[in-house]
Coordinates of C-alpha atoms in Angstrom, one line a residue:
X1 CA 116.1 103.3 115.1
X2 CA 116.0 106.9 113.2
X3 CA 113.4 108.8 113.6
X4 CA 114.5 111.5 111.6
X5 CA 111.7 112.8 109.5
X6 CA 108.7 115.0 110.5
X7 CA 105.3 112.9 109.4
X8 CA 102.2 113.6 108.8
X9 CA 99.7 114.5 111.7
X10 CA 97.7 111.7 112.8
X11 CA 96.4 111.7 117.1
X12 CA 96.2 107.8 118.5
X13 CA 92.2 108.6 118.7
X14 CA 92.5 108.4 114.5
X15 CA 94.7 105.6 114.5
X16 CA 92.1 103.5 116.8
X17 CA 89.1 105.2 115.0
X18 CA 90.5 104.1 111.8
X19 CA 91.5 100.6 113.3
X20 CA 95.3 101.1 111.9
X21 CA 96.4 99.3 115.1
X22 CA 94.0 97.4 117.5
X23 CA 94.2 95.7 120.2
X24 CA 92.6 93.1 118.7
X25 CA 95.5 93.0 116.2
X26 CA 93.6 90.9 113.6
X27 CA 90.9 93.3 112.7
X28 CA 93.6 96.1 112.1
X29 CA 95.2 97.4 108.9
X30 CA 98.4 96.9 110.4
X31 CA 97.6 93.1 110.5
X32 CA 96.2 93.0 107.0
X33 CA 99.2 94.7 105.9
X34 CA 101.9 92.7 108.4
X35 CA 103.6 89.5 105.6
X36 CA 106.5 90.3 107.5
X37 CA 108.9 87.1 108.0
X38 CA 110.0 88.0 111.0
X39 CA 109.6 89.9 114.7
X40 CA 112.1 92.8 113.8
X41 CA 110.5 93.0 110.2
X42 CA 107.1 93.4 112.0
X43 CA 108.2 96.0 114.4
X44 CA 110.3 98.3 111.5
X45 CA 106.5 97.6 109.9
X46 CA 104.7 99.1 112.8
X47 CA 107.2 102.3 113.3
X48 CA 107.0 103.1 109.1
X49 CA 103.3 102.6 109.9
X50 CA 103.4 105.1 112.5
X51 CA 105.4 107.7 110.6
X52 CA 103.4 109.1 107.2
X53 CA 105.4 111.2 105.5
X54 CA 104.4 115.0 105.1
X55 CA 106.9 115.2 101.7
X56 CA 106.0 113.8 98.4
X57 CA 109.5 113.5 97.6
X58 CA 109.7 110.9 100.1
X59 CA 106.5 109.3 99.6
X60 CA 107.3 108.9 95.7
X61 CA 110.6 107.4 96.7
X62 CA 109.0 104.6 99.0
X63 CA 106.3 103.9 96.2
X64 CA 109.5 103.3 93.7
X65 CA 111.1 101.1 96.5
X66 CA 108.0 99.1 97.1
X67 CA 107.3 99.1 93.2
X68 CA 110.5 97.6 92.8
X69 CA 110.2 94.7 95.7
X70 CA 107.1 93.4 93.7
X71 CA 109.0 93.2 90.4
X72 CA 111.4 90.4 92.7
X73 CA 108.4 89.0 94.8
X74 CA 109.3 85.4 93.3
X75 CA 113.2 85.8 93.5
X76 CA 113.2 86.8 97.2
X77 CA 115.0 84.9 99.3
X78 CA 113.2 82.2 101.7
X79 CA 116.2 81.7 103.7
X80 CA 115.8 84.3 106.2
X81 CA 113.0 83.2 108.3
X82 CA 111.8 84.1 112.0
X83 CA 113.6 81.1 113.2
X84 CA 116.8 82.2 111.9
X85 CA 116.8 85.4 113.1
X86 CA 116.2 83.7 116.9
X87 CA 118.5 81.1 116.8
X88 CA 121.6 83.4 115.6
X89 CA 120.9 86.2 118.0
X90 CA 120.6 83.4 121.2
X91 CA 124.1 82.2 119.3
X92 CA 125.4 85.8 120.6
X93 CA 123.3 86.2 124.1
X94 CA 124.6 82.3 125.5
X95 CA 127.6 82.5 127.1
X96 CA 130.2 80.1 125.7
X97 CA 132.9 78.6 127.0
X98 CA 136.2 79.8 124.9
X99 CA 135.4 78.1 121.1
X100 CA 139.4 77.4 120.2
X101 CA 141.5 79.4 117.7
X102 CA 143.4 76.2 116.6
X103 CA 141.6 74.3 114.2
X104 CA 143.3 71.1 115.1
X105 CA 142.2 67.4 115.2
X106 CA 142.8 67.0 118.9
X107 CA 141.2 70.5 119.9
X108 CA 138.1 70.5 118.2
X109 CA 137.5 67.2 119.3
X110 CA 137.8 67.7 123.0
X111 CA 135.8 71.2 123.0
X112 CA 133.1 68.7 120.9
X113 CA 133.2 66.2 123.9
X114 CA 134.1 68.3 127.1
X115 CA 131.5 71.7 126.1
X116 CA 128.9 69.0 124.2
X117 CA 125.9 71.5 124.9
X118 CA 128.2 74.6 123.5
X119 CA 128.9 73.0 120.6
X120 CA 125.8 71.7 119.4
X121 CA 124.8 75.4 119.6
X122 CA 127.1 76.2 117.6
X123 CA 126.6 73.4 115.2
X124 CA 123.1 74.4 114.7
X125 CA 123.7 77.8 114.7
X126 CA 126.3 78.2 111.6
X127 CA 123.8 76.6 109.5
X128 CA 121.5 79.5 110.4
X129 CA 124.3 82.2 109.8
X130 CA 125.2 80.9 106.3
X131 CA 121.7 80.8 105.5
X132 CA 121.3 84.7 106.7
X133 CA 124.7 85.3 104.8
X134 CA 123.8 84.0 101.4
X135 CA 120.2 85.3 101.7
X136 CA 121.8 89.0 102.1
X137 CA 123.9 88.6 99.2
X138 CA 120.8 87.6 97.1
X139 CA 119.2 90.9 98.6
X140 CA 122.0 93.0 97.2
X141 CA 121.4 91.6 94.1
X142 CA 117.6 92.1 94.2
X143 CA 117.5 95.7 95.5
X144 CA 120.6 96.9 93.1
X145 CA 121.3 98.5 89.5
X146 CA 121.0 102.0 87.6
X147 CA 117.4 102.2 87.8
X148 CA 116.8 101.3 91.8
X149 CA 116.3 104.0 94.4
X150 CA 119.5 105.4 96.3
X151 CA 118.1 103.9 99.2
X152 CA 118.2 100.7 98.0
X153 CA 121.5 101.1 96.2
X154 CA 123.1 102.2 99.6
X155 CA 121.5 99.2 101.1
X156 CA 123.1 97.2 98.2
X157 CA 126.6 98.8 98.7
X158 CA 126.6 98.7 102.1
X159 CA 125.4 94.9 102.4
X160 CA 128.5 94.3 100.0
X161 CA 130.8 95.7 102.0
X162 CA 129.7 94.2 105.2
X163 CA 130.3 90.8 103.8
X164 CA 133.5 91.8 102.1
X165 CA 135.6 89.6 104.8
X166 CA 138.3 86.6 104.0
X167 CA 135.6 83.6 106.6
X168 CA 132.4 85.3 105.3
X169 CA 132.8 84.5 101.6
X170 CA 134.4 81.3 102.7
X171 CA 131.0 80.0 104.7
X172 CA 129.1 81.6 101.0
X173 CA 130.7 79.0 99.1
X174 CA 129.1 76.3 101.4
X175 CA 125.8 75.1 99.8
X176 CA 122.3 74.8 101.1
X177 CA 122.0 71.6 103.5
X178 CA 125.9 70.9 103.0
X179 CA 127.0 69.9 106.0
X180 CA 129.9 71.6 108.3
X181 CA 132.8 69.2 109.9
X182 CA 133.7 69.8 113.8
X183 CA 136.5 71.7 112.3
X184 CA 134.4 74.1 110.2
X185 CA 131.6 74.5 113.1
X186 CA 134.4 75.2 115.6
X187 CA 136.5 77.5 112.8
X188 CA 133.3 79.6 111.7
X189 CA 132.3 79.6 115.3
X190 CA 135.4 81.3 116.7
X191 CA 135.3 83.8 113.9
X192 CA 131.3 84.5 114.2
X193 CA 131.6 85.3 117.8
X194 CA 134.8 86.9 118.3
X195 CA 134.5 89.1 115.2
X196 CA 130.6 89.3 113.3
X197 CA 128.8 90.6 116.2
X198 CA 128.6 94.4 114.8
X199 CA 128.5 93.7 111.1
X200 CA 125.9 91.5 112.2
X201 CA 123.6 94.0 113.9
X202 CA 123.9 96.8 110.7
X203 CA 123.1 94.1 108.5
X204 CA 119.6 92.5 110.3
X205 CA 119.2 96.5 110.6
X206 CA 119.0 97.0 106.7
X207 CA 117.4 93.5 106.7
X208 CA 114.3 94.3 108.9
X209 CA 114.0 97.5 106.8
X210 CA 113.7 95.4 103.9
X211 CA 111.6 93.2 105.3
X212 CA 108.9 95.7 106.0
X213 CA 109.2 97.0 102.8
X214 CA 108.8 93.5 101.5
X215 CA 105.8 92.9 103.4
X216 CA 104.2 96.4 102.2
X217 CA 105.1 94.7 98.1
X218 CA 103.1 91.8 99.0
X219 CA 100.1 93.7 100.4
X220 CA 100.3 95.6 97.1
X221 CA 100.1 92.7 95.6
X222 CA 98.1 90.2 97.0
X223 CA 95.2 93.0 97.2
X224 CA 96.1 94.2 94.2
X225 CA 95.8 97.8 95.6
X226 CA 97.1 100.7 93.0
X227 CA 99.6 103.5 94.1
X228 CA 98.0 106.7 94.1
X229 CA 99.2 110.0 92.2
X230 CA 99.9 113.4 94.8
X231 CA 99.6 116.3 93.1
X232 CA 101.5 119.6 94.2
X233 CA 98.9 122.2 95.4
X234 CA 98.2 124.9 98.1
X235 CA 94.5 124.0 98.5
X236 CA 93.5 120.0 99.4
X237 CA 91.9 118.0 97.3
X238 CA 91.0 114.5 97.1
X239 CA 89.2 113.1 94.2
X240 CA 88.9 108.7 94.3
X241 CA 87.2 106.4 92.0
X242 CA 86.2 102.8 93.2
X243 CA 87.8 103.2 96.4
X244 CA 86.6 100.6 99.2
X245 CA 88.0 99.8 102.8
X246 CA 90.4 97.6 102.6
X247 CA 89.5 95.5 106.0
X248 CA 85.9 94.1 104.2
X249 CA 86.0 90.7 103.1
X250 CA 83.5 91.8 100.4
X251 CA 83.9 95.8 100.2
X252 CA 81.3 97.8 98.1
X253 CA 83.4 100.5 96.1
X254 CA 82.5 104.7 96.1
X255 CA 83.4 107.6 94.0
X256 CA 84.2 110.9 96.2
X257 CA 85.9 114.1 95.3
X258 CA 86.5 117.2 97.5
X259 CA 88.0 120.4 96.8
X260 CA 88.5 124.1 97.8
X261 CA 85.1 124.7 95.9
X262 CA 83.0 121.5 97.5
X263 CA 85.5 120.7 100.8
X264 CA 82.6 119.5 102.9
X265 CA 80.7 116.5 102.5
X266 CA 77.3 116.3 104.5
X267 CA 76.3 113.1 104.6
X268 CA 73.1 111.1 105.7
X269 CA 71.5 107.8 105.8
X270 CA 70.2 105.2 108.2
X271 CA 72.1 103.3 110.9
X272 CA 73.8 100.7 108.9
X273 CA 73.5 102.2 105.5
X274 CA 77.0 102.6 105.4
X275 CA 78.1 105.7 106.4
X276 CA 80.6 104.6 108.8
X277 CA 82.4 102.4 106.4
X278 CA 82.7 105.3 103.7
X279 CA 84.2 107.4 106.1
X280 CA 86.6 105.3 107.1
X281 CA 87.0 104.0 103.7
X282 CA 88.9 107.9 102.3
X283 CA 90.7 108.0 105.8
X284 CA 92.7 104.7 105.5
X285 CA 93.4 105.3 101.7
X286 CA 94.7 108.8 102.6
X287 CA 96.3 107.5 105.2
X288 CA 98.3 104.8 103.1
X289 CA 98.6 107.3 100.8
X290 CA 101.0 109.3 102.9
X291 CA 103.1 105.8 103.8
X292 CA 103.9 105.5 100.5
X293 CA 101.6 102.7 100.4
X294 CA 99.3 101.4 97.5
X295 CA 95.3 102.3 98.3
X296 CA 92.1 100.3 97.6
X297 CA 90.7 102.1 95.1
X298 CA 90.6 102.2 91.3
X299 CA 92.7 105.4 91.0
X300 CA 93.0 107.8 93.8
X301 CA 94.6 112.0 93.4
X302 CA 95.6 114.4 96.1
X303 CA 97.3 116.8 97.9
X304 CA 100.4 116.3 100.2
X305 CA 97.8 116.7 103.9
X306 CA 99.1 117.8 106.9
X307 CA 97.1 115.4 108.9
X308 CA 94.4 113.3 109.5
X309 CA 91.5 114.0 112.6
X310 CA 88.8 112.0 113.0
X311 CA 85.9 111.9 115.4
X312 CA 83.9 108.5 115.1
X313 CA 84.3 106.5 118.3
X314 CA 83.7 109.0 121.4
X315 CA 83.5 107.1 124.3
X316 CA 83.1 108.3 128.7
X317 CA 85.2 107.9 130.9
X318 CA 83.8 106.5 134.3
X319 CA 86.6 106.9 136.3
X320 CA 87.0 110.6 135.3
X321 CA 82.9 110.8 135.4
X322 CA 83.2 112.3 132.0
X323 CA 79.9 111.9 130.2
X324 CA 79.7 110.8 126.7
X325 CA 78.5 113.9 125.6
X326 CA 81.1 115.7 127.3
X327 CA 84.2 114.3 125.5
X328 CA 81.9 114.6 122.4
X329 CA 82.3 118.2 123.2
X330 CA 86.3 118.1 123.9
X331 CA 86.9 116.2 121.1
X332 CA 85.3 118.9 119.1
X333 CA 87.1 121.6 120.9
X334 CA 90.3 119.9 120.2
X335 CA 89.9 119.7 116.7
X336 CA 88.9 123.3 116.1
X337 CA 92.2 124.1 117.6
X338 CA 94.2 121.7 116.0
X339 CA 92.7 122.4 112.3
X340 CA 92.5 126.1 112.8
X341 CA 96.5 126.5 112.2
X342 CA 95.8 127.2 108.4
X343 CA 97.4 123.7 107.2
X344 CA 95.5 121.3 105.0
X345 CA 93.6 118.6 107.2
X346 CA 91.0 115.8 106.4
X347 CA 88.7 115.5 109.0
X348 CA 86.3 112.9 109.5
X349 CA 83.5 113.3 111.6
X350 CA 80.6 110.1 112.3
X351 CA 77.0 111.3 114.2
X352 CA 77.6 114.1 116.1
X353 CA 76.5 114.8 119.4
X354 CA 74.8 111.4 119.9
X355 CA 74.8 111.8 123.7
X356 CA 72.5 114.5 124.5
X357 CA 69.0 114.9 123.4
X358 CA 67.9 115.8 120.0
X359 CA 66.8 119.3 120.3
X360 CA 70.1 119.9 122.0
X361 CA 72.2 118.1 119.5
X362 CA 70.4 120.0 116.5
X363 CA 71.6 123.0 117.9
X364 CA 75.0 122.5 118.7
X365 CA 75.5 120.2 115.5
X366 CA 74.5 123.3 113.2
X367 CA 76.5 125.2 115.4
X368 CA 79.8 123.3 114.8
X369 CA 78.7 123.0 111.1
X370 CA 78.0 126.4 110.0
X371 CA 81.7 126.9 111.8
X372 CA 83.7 124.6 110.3
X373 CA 82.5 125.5 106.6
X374 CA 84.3 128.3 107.2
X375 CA 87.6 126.7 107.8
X376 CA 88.6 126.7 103.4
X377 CA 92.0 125.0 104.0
X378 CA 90.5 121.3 105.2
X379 CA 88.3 119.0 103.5
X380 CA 85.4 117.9 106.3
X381 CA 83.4 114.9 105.8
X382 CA 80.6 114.6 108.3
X383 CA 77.4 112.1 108.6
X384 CA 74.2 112.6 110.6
X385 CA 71.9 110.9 111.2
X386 CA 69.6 114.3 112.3
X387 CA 68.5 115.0 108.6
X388 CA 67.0 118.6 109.4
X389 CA 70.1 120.2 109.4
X390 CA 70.6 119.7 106.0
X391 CA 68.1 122.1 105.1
X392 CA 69.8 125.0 107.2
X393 CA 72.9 124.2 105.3
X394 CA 71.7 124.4 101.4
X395 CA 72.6 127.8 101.2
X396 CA 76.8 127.2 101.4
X397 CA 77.8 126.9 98.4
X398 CA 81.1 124.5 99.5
X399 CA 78.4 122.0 101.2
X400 CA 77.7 118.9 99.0
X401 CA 75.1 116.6 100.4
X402 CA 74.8 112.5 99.5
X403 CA 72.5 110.2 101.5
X404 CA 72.7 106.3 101.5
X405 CA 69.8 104.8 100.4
X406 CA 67.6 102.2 102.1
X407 CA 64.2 100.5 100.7
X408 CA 62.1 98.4 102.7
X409 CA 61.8 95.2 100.4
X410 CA 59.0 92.1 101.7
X411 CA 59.0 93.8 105.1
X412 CA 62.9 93.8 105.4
X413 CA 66.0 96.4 105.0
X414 CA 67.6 96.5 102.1
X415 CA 70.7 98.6 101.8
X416 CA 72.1 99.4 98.6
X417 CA 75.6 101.1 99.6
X418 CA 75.2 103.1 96.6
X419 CA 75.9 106.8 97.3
X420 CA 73.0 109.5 96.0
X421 CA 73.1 113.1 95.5
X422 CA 70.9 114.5 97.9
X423 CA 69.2 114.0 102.0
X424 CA 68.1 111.0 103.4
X425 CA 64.6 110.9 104.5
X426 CA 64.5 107.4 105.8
X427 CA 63.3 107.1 109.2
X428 CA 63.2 103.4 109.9
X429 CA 63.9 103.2 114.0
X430 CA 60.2 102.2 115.0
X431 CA 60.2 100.1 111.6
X432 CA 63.3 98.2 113.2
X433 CA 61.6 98.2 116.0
X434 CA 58.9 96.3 115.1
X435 CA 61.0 93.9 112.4
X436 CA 62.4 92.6 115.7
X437 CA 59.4 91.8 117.8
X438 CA 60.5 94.5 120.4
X439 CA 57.0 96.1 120.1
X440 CA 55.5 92.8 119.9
X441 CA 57.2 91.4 123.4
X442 CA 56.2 95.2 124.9
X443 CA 52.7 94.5 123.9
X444 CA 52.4 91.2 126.3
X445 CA 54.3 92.7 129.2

């Protein structure tokens, strides 16, 4: 599989933070993303996921790719499935006896009786390797013509000239559901395992290529998500209007923009105001951004990044008898040393320092803060939850501060998910507290 291509920076910690694999595959972005038809589609899916691309050249030509694929979304062919792709390739790992060269009346019928099992194998699977045949052909018809990408005309070409071959064209001209005589099963047979086998592996190559790209033009349009615009600049930037996470059934959209001028976002609110979700929201759209990908957002700008860090779920590690607090602090370390190589990174940072006590974490908090605003070539987005810091930090000018609101409506929370200018004040713990009878139960103890 090539492998070619350098890619934007992203650790597995960012990949798991931002949930774009899981092992709980169905609450991943790779899952919500995966219409893939079959296994090898799936996997080429997984290792584009795992390659973002660090050149707007190429992510502008896998937008055009996937932009054409949704103009054919209704033309593409169904008869390539999962099933299809298994049966042919057991055709070639199952041992056969010797399928005859002569194509007479008393041969084919004495392989049919004396290698009964054998044959029906290949019976069944001829079917399968006319339907993959003509569903390439349609591919090269789909994915060709002046205005496609040169990837996809190569494809094209090369598809073409795979199935330029005297029994190939022959098994086209047979029809959907016509059926094959011993003769034709036994001729087709002969040919498809004594001559296909490598023309066969290039082309369900290019096929599973396609078929990730296909499954990427569904996403696009089934979530109707819209392909952002990368503009060429030294300094990051990000500016986003309406974008949402794309992994809520019922997402709540945000506007955010962050530059040279404003690149760090200080950010507050109570637990489950929706601070994690925003977060996360700007590093998966930047992150599909960088596949080429369409986002969930309204219209989304910015720079080519060199990567992606994220701090959001720091866990210990018993068996190392690492406290929580401790890889808090290595996680830190490792991303002062990682962004510190002058390359534009977005980093995402969610409550810091939640596993020491607060005096302690409002020290080193404002400590890592006041140090990171002076890293100008990243964009930083951070949330808190201890509010006092803010106050130490009005004086930088690049520090922008927005708060997620929460009222207290009839004795319940009500949270808006509506991003204010500003610091939170809320302070709702004991409130919470009380809403669910913990101090009530205390008080009979």
């Amino acid at each position: 599989m090539y492998t070619g291509f350098e890619r934007m920076q992203i650790d597995k910690t960012t990949y798991n933070d931002l949930s774009v694999f899981s092992a709980e595959e169905t609450f991943s972005v790779f899952h919500k993303l995966n219409f893939t038809r079959t296994n090898g589609g799936k996997e080429w899916l997984r290792h584009m996921m795992r390659e973002p691309f660090d050149s707007i050249y190429k992510i502008e030509d896998t937008q055009h790719i996937i932009r054409l694929i949704v103009s054919h979304l209704g033309e593409w062919p169904v008869s390539i499935t999962n099933g299809t792709m298994i049966m042919m390739d057991r055709f070639y790992d199952t041992p056969l006896d010797p399928v005859p060269r002569s194509a007479d009346f008393f041969s084919t019928r004495m392989y049919k009786i004396l290698h009964s099992a054998d044959y029906g194998l290949i019976r069944y699977s001829v079917t399968h390797f006319r339907d993959f045949i003509a569903g390439m052909e349609q591919l090269a018809v789909l994915i060709d013509g002046p205005q496609a990408p040169a990837k996809l005309q190569q494809f094209a070409s090369r598809i073409r000239s795979l199935l330029l071959h005297r029994q190939l064209q022959e098994l086209l001209k047979k029809k959907p559901g016509e059926s094959f005589s011993i003769k034709e099963n036994l001729y087709y047979g002969h040919f498809l395992k004594a001559a296909f086998k490598t023309r066969f592996d290039e082309l369900t190559e290019i096929f599973y290529r396609l078929d990730a790209w296909y499954s990427m033009a569904r996403a696009v349009q089934q979530y109707g998500l819209t392909f952002p615009e990368f503009i060429v600049s030294e300094e990051p930037f990000v500016k986003a209007d309406n974008i949402y996470h794309i992994l809520l059934p019922r997402p709540v959209s945000y506007d955010i923009a962050l530059s040279p001028q404003s690149n760090f976002l200080f950010l507050t609110g109570a637990n489950m105001a929706g601070k994690s979700t925003f977060i996360k929201s700007l590093g998966v759209a930047v992150y599909l951004a960088h596949l080429g990908m369409g986002v969930p957002a309204e219209k989304l700008q910015l720079s080519l990044f060199d990567g992606i860090l994220s701090n959001i779920n720091v866990e210990d590690n018993i068996v190392k008898g690492e406290s929580y607090f401790f890889n808090e602090v290595q996680r830190i370390k490792k991303t002062i040393l990682t962004i510190s190589n002058g390359k534009k990174w977005l980093v995402l940072i969610d409550e810091l320092f939640k596993g020491t006590n607060i005096q302690d974490a409002m020290r080193c908090s404002l400590a890592v803060i006041k140090g990171l605003t002076r890293i100008k070539g990243s964009l930083f987005i951070l949330s808190t939850h201890l509010y006092e810091i803010g106050d130490e930090m009005k004086g930088h000018s690049t520090v922008s501060f927005k708060y997620f609101e929460t009222r207290i409506e009839n004795d319940k929370l009500v949270f808006s998910y509506q991003l204010k200018d500003g610091i939170s004040n809320d302070r709702l713990g004991y409130f919470i507290l009380q809403t669910e009878k913990v101090v009530e139960l205390l008080d009979r103890l």
